[in-house]
C-alpha positions in Angstrom: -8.1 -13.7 25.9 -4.6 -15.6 25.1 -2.1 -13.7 23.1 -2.9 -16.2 20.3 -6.1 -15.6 20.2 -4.9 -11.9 19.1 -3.6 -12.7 16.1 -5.0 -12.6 12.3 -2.1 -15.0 11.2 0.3 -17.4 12.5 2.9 -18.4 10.7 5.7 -21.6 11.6 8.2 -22.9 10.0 7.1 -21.9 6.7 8.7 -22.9 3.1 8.5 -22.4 -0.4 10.6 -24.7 -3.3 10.2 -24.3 -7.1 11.5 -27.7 -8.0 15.1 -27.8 -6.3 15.0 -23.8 -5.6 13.9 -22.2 -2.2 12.5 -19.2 -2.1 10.8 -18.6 1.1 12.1 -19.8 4.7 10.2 -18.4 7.5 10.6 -19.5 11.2 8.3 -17.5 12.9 6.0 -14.4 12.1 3.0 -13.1 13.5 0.4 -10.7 12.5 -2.2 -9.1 14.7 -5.5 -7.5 13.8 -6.1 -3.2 13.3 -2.2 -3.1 12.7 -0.3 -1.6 9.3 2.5 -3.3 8.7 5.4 -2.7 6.0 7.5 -6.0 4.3 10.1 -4.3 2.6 12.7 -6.5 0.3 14.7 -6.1 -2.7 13.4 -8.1 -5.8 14.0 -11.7 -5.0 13.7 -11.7 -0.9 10.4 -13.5 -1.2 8.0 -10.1 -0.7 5.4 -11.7 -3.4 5.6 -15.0 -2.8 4.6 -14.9 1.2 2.0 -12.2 0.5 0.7 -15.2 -2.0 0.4 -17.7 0.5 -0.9 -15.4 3.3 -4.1 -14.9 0.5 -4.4 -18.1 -0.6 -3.2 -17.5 -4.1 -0.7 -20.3 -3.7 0.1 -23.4 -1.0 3.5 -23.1 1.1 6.0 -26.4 0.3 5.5 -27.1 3.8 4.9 -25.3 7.6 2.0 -23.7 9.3 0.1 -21.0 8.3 -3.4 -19.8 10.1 -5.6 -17.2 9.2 -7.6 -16.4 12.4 -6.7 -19.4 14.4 -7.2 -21.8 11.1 -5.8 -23.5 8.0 -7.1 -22.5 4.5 -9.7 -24.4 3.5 -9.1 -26.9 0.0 -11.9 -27.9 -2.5 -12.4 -31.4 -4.1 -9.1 -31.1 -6.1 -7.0 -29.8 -3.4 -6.9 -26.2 -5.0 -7.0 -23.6 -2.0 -10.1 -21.5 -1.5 -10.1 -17.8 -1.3 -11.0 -16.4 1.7 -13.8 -13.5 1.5 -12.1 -11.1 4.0 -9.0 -11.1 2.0 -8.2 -8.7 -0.6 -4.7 -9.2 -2.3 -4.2 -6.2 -5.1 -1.8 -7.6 -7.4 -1.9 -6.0 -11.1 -1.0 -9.5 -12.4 -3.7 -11.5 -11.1 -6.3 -9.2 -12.9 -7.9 -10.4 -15.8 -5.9 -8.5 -18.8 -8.1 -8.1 -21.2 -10.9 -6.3 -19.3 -11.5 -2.7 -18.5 -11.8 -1.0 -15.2 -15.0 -0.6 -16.0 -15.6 -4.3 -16.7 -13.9 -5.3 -13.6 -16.0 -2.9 -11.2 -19.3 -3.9 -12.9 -18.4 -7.3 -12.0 -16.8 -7.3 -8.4 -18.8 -4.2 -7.6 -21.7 -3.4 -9.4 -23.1 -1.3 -6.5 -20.3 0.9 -6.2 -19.5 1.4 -10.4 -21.2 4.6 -10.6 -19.7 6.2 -7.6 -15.8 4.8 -8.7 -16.4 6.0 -12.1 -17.3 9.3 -10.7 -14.9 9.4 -8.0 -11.8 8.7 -9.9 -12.6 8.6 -13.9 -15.0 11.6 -14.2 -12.0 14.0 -15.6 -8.8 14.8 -17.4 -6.9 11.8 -18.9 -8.4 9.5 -16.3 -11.8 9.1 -17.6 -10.1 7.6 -20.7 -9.1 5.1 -18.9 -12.4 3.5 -17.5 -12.8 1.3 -20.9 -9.2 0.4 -21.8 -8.5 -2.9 -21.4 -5.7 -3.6 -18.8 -3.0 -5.0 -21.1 -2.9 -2.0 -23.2 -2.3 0.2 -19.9 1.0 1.6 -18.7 2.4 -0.3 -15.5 2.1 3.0 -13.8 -2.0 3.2 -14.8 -2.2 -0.5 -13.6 -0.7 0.2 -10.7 -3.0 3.2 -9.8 -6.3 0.5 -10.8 -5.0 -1.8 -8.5 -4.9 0.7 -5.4 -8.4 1.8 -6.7 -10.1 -1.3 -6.3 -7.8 -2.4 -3.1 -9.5 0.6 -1.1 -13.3 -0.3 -2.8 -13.1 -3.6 -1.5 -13.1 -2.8 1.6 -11.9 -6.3 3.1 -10.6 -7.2 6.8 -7.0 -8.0 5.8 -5.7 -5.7 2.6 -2.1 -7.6 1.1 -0.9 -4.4 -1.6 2.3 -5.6 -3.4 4.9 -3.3 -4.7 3.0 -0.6 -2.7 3.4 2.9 -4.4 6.5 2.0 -6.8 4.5 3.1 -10.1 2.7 6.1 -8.2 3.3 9.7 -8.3 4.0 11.6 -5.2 0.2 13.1 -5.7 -1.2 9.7 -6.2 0.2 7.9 -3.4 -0.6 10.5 -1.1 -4.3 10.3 -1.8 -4.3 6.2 -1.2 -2.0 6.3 1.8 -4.6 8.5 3.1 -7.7 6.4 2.5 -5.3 3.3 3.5 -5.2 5.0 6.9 -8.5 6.0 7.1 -9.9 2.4 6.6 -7.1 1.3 9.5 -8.6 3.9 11.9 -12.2 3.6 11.4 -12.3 -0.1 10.4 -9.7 -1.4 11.8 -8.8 -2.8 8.6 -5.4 -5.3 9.4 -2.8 -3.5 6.3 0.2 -5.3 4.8 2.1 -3.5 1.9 5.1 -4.8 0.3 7.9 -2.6 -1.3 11.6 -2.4 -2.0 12.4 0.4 -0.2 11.0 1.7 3.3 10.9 5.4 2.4 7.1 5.7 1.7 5.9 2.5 4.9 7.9 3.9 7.4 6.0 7.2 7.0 2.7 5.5 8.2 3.4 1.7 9.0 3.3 0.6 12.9 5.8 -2.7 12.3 8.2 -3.1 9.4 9.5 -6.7 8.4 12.8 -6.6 6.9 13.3 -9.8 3.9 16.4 -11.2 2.4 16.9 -13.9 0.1 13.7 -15.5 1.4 14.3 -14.7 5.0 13.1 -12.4 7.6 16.1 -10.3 8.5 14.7 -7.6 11.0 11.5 -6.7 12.6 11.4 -2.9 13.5 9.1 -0.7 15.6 7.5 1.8 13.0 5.1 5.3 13.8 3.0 4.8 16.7 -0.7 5.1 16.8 -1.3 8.6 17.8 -5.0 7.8 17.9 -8.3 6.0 19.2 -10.4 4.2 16.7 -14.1 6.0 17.2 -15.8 3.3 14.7 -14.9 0.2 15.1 -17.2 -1.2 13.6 -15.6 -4.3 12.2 -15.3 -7.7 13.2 -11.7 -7.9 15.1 
């Protein structure tokens, strides 16, 4: 098997312009499948906006970008379409004015009784399972959007502004079912924050941005151990 063959994305040459402003300016990055990796970036180094285009949520300006050897597909009108085996938890692409409860009826009406129960059965959480999102804190968005980023269960999981809005209790709990889906489903992990202090704990390769650029690539933890399920399509 080639080296490229390896990889979940490629990325070349890759650019993003708002009218005259460039935001995103990426030579060369690759990705490779089963890995955890950290993009860390102050506000403004381009974090969302690549974690956008590697989902499909918006088209790069110009470059390459390939998503297990190929391009995003475009409907009639030239709108990209969303790949299945993506999942990118972003609080603002939820629909506002539904409720948790609302949103896991819809995306996963198999699974509503068991997230209800799992994280809304007590204390001032179960409140929370038919407030509509716009009248939430950010810090109880934030927590709904790492909720339905580990239900998804999808092949590639993009979480932006990873842990920011989370208590130390709270993120502990979701970096530990993050790791479990990486170990037993090999799920491929990308979380974006502005500091490294959480991702370094637990991410295998951290990607440095600046001002739209990548600055440094850096070895994180190693994998101390053997997947025993691996059960999903690599």
């Amino acid at each position: 098997m080639s080296p490229r063959s390896k990889l979940i994305y490629n990325i070349e040459n890759l650019k993003k312009s708002y009218g005259d402003r460039t935001v995103l300016q990426v030579g060369r990055l690759q990705f490779h499948p089963g890995t955890v990796y950290g993009l860390i970036g102050p506000v403004g180094s381009g974090k969302t906006t690549l974690l956008k285009i590697m989902s499909a949520v918006e088209k790069p300006t110009s470059g390459l970008i390939e998503y297990d050897s190929e391009n995003f597909q475009t409907n009639w009108f030239g709108k990209l379409k969303k790949h299945s085996d993506i999942y990118f938890a972003n609080s603002d692409l939820l629909q506002q004015n539904l409720s948790i409860s609302q949103i896991a009826r819809k995306n996963y009406p198999r699974k509503i009784d068991n997230i209800k129960s799992k994280y809304f059965a007590k204390g001032n959480k179960e409140k929370l399972w038919t407030i509509p999102l716009n009248s939430l804190s950010p810090g109880e968005k934030s927590w709904i959007n790492c909720i339905l980023a580990v239900e998804c269960d999808p092949r590639v999981l993009l979480i932006d502004d990873y842990g920011t809005l989370l208590d130390y209790e709270m993120e502990f709990e979701f970096r530990k079912q993050i790791q479990k889906m990486n170990r037993d489903l090999g799920t491929t992990i990308i979380l974006a924050s502005p500091t490294d202090q959480i991702i370094k704990k637990f991410a295998s390769v951290i990607i440095y941005m600046d001002n739209g650029h990548i600055s440094k690539i850096r070895s994180g933890v190693s994998k101390s151990f053997k997947r025993t399920r691996p059960n999903r399509k690599q």
